[in-house]
Short mmCIF file of C-alpha atoms in Angstrom, two decimals:
data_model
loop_
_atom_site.label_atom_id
_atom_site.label_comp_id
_atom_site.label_asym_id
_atom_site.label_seq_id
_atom_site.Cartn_x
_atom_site.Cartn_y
_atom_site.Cartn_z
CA UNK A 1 156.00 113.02 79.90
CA UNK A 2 153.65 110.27 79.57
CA UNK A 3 151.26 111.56 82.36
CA UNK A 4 151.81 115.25 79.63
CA UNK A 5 150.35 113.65 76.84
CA UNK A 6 147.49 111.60 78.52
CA UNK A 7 146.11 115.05 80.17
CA UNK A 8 146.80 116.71 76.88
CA UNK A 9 144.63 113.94 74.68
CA UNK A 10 142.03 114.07 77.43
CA UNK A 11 141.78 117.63 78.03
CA UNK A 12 141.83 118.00 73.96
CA UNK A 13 138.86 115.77 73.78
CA UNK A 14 136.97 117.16 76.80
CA UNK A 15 137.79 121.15 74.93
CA UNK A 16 136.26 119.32 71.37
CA UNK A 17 132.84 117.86 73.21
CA UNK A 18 132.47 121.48 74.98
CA UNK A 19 133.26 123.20 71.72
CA UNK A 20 130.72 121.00 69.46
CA UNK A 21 128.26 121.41 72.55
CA UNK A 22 128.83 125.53 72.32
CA UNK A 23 129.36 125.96 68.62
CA UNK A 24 126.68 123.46 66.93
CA UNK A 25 123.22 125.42 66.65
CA UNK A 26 120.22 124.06 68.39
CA UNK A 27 118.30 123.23 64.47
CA UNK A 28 115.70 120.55 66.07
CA UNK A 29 112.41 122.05 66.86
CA UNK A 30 109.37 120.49 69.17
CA UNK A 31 111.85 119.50 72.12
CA UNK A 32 112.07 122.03 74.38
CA UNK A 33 109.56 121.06 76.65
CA UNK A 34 110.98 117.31 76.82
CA UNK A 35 114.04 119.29 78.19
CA UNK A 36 111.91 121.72 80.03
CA UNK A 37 109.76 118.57 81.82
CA UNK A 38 113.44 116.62 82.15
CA UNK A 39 114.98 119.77 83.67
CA UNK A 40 112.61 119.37 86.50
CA UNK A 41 112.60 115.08 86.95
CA UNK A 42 115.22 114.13 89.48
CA UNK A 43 117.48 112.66 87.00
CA UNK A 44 117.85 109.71 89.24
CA UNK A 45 116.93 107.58 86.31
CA UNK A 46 115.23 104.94 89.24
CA UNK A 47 112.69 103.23 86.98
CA UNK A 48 110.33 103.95 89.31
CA UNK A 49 107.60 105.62 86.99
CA UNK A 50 108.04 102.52 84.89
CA UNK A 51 109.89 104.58 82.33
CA UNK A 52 113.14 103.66 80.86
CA UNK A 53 114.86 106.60 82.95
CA UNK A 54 113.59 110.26 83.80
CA UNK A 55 114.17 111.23 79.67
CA UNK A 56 111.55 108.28 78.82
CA UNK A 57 109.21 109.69 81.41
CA UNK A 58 109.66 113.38 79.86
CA UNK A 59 108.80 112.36 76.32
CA UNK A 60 106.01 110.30 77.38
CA UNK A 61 104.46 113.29 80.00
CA UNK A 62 105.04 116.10 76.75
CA UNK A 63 103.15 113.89 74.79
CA UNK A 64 100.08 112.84 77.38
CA UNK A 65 100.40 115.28 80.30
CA UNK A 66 97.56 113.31 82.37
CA UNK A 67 99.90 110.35 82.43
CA UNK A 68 101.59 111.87 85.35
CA UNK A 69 98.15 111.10 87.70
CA UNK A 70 98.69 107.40 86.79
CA UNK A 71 102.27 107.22 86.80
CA UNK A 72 103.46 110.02 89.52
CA UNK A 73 107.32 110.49 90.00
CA UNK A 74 107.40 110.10 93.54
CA UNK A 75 110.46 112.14 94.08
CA UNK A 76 108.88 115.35 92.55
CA UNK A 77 106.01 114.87 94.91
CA UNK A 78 107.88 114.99 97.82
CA UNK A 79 109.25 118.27 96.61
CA UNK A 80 106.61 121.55 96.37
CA UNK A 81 108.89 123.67 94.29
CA UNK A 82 109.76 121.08 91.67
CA UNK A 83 106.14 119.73 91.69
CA UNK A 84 104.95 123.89 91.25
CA UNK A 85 107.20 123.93 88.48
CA UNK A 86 106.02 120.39 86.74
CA UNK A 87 102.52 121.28 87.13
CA UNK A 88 103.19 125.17 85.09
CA UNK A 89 105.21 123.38 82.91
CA UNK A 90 102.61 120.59 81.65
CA UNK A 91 99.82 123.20 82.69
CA UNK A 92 97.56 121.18 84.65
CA UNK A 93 96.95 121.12 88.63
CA UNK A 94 98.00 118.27 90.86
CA UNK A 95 96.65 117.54 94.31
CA UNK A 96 100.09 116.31 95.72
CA UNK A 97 98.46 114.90 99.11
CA UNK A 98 95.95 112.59 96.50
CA UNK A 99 98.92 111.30 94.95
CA UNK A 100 101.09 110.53 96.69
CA UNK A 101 100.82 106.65 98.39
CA UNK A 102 102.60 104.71 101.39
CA UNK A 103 103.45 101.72 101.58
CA UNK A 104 101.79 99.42 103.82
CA UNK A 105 102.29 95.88 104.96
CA UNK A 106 99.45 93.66 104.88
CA UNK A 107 100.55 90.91 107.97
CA UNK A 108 100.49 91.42 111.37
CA UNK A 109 103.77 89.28 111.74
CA UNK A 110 103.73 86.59 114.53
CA UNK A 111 102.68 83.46 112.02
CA UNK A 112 104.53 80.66 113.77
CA UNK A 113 107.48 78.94 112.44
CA UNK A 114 107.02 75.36 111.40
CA UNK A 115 110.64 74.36 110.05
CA UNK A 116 113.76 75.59 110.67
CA UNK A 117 115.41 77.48 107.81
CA UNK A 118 118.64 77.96 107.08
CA UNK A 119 118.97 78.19 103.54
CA UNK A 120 119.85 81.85 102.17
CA UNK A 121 118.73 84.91 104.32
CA UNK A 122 116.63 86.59 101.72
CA UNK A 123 112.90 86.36 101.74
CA UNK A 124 112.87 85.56 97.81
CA UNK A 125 114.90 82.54 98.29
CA UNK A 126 112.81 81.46 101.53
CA UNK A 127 109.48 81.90 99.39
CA UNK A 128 110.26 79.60 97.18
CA UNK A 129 110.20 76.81 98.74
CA UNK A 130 106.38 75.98 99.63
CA UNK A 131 105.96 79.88 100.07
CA UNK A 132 108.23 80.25 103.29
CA UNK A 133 108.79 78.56 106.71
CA UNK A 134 105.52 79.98 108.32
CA UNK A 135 102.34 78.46 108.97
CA UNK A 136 100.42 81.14 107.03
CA UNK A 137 101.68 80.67 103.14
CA UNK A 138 101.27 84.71 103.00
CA UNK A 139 103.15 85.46 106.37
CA UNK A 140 105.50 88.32 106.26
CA UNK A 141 109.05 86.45 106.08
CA UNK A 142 110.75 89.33 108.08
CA UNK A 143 114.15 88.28 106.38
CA UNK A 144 115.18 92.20 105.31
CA UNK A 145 114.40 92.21 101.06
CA UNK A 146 112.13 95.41 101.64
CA UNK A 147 114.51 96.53 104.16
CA UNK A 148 117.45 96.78 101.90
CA UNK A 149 115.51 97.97 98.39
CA UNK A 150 114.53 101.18 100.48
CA UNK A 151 115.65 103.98 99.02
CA UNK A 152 114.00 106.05 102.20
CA UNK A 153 115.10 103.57 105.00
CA UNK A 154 111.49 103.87 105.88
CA UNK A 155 110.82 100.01 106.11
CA UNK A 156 112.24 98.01 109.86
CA UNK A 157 111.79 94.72 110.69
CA UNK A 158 109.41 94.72 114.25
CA UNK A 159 112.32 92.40 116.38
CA UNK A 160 109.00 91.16 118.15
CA UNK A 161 106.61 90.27 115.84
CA UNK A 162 109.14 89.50 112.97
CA UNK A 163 107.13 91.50 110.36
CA UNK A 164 108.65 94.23 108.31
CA UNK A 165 106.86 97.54 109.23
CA UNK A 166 106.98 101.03 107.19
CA UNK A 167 106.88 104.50 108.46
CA UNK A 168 104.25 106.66 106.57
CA UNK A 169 106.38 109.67 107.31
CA UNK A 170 109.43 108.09 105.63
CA UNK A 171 107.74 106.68 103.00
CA UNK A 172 107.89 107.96 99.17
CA UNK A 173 105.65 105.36 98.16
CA UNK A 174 107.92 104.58 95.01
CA UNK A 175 106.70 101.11 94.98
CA UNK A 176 110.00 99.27 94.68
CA UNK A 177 108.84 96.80 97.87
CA UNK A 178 105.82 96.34 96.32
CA UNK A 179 107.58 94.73 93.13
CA UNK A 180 110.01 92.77 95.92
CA UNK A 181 108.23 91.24 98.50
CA UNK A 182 108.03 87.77 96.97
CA UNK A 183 104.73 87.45 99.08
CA UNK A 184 103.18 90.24 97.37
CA UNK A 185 102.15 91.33 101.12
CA UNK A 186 102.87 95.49 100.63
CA UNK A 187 100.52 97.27 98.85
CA UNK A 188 101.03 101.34 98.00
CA UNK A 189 97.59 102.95 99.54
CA UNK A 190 96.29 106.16 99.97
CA UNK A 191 97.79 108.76 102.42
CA UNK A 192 94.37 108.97 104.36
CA UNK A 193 93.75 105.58 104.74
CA UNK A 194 92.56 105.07 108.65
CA UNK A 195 92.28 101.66 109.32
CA UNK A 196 94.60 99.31 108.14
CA UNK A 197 93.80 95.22 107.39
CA UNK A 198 97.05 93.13 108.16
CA UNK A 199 96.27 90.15 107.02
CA UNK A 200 96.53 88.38 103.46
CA UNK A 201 95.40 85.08 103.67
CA UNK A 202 93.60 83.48 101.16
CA UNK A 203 92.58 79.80 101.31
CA UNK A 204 95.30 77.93 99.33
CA UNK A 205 94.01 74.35 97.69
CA UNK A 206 97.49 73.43 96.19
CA UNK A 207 100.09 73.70 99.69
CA UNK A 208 98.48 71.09 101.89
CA UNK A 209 99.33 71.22 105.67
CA UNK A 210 99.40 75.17 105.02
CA UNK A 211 96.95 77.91 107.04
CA UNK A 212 95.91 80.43 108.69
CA UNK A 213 97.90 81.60 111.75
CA UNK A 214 96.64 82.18 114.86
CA UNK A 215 96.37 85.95 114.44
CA UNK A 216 95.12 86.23 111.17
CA UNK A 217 90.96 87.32 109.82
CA UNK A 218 88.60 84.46 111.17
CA UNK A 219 86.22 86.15 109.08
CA UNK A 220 83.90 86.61 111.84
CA UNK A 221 82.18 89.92 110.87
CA UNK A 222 82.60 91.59 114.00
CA UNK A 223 83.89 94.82 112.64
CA UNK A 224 81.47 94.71 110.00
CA UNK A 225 78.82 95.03 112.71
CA UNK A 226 80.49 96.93 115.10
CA UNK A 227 80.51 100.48 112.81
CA UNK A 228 78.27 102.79 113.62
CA UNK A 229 79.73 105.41 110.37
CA UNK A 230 78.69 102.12 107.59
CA UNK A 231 82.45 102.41 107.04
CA UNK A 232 83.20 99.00 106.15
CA UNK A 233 82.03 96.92 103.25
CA UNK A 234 82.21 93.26 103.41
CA UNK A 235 83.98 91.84 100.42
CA UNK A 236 81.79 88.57 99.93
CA UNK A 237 84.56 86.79 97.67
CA UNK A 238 87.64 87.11 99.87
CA UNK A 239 85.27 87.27 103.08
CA UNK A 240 87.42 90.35 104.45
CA UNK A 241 86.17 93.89 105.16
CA UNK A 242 87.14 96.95 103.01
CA UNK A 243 87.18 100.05 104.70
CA UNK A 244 85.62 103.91 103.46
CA UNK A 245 87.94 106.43 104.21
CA UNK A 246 86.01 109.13 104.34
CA UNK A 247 83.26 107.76 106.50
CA UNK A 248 85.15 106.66 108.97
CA UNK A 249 85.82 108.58 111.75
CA UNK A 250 88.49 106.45 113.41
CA UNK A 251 86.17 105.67 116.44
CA UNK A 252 88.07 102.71 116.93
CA UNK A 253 85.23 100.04 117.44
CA UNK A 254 86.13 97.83 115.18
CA UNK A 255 89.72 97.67 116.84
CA UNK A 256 88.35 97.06 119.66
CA UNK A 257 85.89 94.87 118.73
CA UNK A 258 88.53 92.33 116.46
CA UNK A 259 89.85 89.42 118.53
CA UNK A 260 92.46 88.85 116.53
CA UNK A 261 93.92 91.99 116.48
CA UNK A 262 94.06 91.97 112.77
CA UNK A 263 92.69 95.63 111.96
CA UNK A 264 95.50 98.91 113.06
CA UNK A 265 95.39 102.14 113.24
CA UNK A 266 96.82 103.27 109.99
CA UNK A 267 97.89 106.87 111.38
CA UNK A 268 99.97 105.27 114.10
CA UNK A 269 101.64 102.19 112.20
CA UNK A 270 105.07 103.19 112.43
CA UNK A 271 104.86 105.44 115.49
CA UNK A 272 104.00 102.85 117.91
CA UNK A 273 107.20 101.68 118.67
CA UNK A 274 108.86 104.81 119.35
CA UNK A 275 106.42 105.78 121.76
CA UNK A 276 106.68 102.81 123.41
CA UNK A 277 110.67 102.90 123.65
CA UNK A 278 110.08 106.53 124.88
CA UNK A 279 107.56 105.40 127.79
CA UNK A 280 110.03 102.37 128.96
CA UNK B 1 144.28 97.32 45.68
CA UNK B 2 144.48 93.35 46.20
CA UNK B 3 145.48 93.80 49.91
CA UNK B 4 142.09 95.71 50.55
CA UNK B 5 139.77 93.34 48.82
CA UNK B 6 141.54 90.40 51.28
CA UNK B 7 140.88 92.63 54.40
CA UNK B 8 137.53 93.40 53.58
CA UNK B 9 136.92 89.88 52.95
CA UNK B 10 138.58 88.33 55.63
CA UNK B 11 137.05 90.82 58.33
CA UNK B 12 133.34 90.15 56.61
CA UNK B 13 133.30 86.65 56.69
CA UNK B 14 136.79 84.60 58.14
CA UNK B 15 138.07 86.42 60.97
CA UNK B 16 134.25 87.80 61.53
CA UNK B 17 133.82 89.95 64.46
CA UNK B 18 131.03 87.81 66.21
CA UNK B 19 131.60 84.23 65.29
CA UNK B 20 134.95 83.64 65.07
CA UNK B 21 136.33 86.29 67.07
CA UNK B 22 133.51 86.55 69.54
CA UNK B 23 133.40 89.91 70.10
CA UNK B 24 130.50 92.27 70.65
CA UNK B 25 128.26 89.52 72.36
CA UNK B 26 126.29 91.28 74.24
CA UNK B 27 124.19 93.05 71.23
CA UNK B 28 124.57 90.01 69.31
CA UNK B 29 121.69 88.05 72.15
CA UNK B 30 120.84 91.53 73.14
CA UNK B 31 119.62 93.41 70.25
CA UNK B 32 118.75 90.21 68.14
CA UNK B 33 114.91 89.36 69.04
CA UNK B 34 113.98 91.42 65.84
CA UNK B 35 115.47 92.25 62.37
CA UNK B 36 114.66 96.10 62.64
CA UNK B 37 116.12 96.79 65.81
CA UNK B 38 118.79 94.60 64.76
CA UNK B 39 120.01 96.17 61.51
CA UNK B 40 120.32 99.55 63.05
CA UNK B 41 122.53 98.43 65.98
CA UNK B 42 124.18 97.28 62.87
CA UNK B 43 124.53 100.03 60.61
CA UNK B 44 125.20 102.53 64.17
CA UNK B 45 128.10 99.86 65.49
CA UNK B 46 129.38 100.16 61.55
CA UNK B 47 129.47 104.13 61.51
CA UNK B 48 130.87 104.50 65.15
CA UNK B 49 133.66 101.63 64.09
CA UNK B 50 134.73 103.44 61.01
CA UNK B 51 134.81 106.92 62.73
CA UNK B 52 137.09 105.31 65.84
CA UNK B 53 138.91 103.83 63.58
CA UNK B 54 139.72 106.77 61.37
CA UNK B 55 140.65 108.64 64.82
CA UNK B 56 142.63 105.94 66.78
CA UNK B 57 144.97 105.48 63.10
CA UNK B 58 145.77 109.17 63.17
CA UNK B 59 146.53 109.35 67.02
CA UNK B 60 148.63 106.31 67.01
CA UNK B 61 150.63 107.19 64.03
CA UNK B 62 151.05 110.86 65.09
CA UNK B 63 150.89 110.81 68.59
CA UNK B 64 151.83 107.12 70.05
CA UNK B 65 154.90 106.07 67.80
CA UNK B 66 156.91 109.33 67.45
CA UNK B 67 156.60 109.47 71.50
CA UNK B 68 157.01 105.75 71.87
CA UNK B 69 154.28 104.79 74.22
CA UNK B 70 152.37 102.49 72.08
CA UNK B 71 151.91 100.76 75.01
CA UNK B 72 148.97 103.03 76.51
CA UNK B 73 147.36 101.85 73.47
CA UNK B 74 144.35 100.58 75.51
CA UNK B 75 143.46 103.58 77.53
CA UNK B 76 144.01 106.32 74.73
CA UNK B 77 141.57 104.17 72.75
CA UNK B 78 138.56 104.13 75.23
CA UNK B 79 139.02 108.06 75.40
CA UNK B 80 139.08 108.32 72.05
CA UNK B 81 135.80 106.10 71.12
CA UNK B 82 133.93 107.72 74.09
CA UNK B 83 134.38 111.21 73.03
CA UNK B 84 133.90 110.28 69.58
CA UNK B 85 130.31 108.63 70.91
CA UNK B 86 129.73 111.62 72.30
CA UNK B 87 130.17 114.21 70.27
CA UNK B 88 128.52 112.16 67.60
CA UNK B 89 125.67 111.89 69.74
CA UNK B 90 125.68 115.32 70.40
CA UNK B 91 125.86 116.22 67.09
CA UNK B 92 122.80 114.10 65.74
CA UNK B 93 120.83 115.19 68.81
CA UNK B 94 121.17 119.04 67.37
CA UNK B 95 120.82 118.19 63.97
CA UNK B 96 118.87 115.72 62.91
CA UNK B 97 116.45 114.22 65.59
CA UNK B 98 115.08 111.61 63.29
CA UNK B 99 118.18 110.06 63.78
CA UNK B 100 118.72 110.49 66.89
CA UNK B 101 115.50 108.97 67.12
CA UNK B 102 116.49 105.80 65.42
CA UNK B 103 119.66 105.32 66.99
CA UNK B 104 118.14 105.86 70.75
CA UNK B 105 119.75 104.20 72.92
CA UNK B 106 121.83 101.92 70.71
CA UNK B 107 124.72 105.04 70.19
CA UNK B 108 125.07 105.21 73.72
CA UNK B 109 125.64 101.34 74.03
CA UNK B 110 128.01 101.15 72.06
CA UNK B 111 130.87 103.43 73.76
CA UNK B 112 131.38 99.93 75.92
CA UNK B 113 131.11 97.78 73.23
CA UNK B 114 133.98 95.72 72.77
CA UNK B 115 134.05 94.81 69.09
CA UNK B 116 134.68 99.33 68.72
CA UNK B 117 137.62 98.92 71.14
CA UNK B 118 138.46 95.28 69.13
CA UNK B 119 138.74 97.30 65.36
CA UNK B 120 141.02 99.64 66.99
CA UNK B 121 143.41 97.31 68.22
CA UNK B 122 143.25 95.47 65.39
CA UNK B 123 144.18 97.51 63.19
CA UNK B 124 147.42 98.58 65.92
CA UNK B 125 148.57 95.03 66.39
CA UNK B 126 148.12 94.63 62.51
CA UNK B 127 149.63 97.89 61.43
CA UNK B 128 147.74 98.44 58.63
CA UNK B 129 147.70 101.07 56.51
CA UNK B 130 145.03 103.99 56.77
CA UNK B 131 142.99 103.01 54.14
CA UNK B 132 143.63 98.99 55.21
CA UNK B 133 142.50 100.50 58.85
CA UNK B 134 139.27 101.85 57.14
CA UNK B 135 138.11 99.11 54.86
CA UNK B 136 138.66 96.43 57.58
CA UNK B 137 136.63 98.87 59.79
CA UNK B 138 133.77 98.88 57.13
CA UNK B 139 134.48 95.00 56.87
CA UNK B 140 134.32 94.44 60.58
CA UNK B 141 130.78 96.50 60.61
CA UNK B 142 129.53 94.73 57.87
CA UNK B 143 130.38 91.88 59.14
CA UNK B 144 128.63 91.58 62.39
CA UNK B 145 125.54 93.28 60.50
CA UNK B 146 125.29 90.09 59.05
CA UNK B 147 125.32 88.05 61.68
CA UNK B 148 122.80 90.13 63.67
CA UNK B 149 120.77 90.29 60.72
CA UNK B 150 120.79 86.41 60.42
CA UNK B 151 120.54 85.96 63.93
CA UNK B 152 117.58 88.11 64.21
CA UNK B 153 116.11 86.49 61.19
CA UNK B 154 116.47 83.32 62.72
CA UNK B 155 115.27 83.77 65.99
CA UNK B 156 111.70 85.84 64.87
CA UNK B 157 111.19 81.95 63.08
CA UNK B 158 112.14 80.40 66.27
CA UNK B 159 108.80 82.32 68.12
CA UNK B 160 106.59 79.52 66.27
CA UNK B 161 108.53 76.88 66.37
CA UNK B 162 107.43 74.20 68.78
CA UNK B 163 110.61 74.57 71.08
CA UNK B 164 110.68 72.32 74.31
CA UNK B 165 109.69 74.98 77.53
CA UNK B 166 113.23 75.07 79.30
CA UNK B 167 114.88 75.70 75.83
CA UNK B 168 112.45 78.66 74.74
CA UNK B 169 114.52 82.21 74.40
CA UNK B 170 118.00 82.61 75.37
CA UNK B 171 118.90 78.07 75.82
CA UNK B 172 117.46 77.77 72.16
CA UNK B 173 119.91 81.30 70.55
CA UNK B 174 122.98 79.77 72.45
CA UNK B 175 122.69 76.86 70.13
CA UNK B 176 121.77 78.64 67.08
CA UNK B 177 124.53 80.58 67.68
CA UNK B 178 126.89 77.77 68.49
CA UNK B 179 125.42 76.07 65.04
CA UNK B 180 126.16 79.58 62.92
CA UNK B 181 129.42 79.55 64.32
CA UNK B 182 130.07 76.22 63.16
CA UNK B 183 129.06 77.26 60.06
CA UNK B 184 131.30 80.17 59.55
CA UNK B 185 134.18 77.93 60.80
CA UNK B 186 134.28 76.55 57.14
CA UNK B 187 135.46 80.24 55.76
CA UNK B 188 138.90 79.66 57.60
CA UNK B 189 141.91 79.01 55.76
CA UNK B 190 140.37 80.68 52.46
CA UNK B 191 142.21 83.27 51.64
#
């Protein structure tokens, strides 16, 4: 009898919402295309866009519709239909391949371990004390924070190298490792970005005994000289080159040319490994 | 007539919803950084308190006692208050967006805030009256309006006060809050 009267009350109040939803006219003007834009968000509510969920991000796109170039939801980009319908809906055109960034890892991994660790297994924890257990204070810590705030699964941890690695293809570029990595090491970039610079050491005045591993930028200018394309700037403050993407035509000199093996190819980050699993 | 005044007394200021019964504590650190904010969480906590209460008297008197299962008290409540929230919501949403507006996301909150489900059972374990359910509801509302308002008043003077660095934000409103509820301690015993 008791279970009768607990449906009854619940069912009554689920009939009085549906009926007040149903009867009550629509008076409020101006909002339909808040609901239109919302109808179209994921609904997720993720935070990414830096809204207070998708309904924030609605308002603030029927107010400014430009915002979304600044601010894209990365879900909707990974979706044509939906991002067809957002751009007829705040009536502007969006070049989803522009948009839409990856994540990418600046460290080649490999800094060598100067104590032993065994306080708790998050990278966070680790960085603060002195900034990790590496020789290089911006080494990639490898101990899984990116790993687990993947929505995508797109981020791995190389077993070799011990530096966390993402997969372009997986990649949403929602920027939630960017915000976690306590070394501030992953940086969202542009889809056609061709050479990639894994390293992000900067001379550090305040954590004596700290530097440079073995594998990071000596700074030597080799690549800057080895272009033929005048692809790559030299960045005279942080001493580190800074690449053109559209002049470069991914000859691969300057990988060749780098003894430290600091610069990648960014179209094969990611891809490497499988192919090499395949070939064993 | 007498009874009512001492409820609405006694729910205002000596048996006050915040400091002495220490409900509702989230909004109280939460929603207390600023007296605008603040007084609205106030005056929407007030309305949804009165409505739940106006609802939950009618079910339990009609419903719960004739079928004798007071005891489910607690979950019949929290079905009650979040429809109610809802369809309040719902309501201001299609009516009046100004409101709805002004409210945001406070009306929302407070489906989960205890001191809604704390009237309600209140007033049960009480057995007041319908009217004495009402007035202690508006009591209970005003009440912890106050103390948000003071609060909030309180801690926009505390920005430029020359507070020591590890007791700057929440440290600095535990005490305060400890402090006000020393305060209201004295109202005990007065009626």
């Amino acid at each position: 009898m008791i279970i009768g009267i607990l449906t009854a009350i619940g069912l009554a109040c689920g009939l009085i919402i549906y009926m007040v939803h149903i009867k009550v006219p629509q008076k409020v003007k101006g909002l339909e295309k808040t609901e239109e834009i919302n109808s179209i968000l994921p609904g997720m509510n993720c935070g990414a866009c830096g809204y207070p969920g998708c309904f924030g991000y609605a308002q603030a796109l029927a107010k400014d519709p430009d915002l979304v170039v600044k601010t894209p939801c990365s879900q909707v980009l990974q979706d044509a239909e939906k991002l067809e319908q957002l751009e007829k809906a705040l009536g502007i055109t969006l070049d989803a391949s522009e948009m839409s960034k990856k994540a990418l890892v600046h460290c080649d991994g490999n800094s060598e371990v100067i104590c032993s660790y065994s306080g708790v297994q998050t990278c966070k924890a680790a960085a603060q004390l002195l900034r990790g257990y590496k020789k290089c204070p911006y080494a990639c810590l490898g101990l899984d924070d990116c790993v687990k705030i993947c929505p995508q699964g797109a981020i791995s941890i190389d077993p070799e190298k011990n530096v966390a690695i993402v997969d372009p293809e997986e990649c949403t570029g929602c920027g939630l490792c960017v915000v976690e990595c306590p070394q501030d090491l992953i940086e969202l970039v542009s889809p056609g970005t061709k050479i990639a610079f894994l390293c992000s050491y900067k001379p550090l005045k305040n954590i004596p005994g700290r530097e440079r591993c073995d594998f990071g930028c000596i700074h030597c200018r080799k690549c800057f000289k080895a272009c033929e394309d005048e692809a790559i700037e030299w960045n005279k403050e942080l001493a580190i080159p800074e690449f053109n993407q559209e002049k470069c035509t991914l000859c691969h000199k300057c990988i060749e040319v780098c003894e430290q093996n600091t610069l990648a190819d960014f179209t094969k980050i990611g891809k490497g490994k499988e192919a090499e699993l395949v070939s064993v | 007539m007498n009874e009512l005044i001492a409820i609405f007394l006694g729910m205002v200021l000596i048996n006050n919803f915040i400091l002495v019964r220490f409900l509702g504590l989230c909004p109280f650190f939460g929603v207390s950084k600023k007296l605008g904010p603040a007084i609205s969480m106030g005056v929407a906590v007030t309305f949804v308190m009165t409505i739940a209460s106006v609802a939950t008297w009618l079910i339990r008197n009609y419903i719960l006692i004739p079928f004798d299962i007071e005891y489910m008290n607690i979950v019949i409540f929290i079905l009650v208050i979040a429809t109610l929230v809802q369809i309040i919501e719902l309501f201001i949403k299609k009516t009046n967006i100004g409101l709805y507006f002004a409210f945001g996301i406070y009306l929302p909150l407070i489906t989960t805030n205890c001191a809604v489900l704390g009237i309600t059972l209140i007033n049960a374990t009480q057995n007041y009256s319908f009217g004495g359910s009402v007035v202690a509801a508006l009591g209970g509302g005003l009440g912890f309006t106050l103390v948000l308002a003071m609060m909030s008043g309180i801690r926009e003077k505390l920005e430029l006060a020359n507070t020591p660095k590890s007791m700057r934000g929440l440290p600095i409103a535990f005490l305060i809050a400890a402090l006000l509820g020393l305060a209201f301690s004295g109202f005990g015993g007065m009626i």
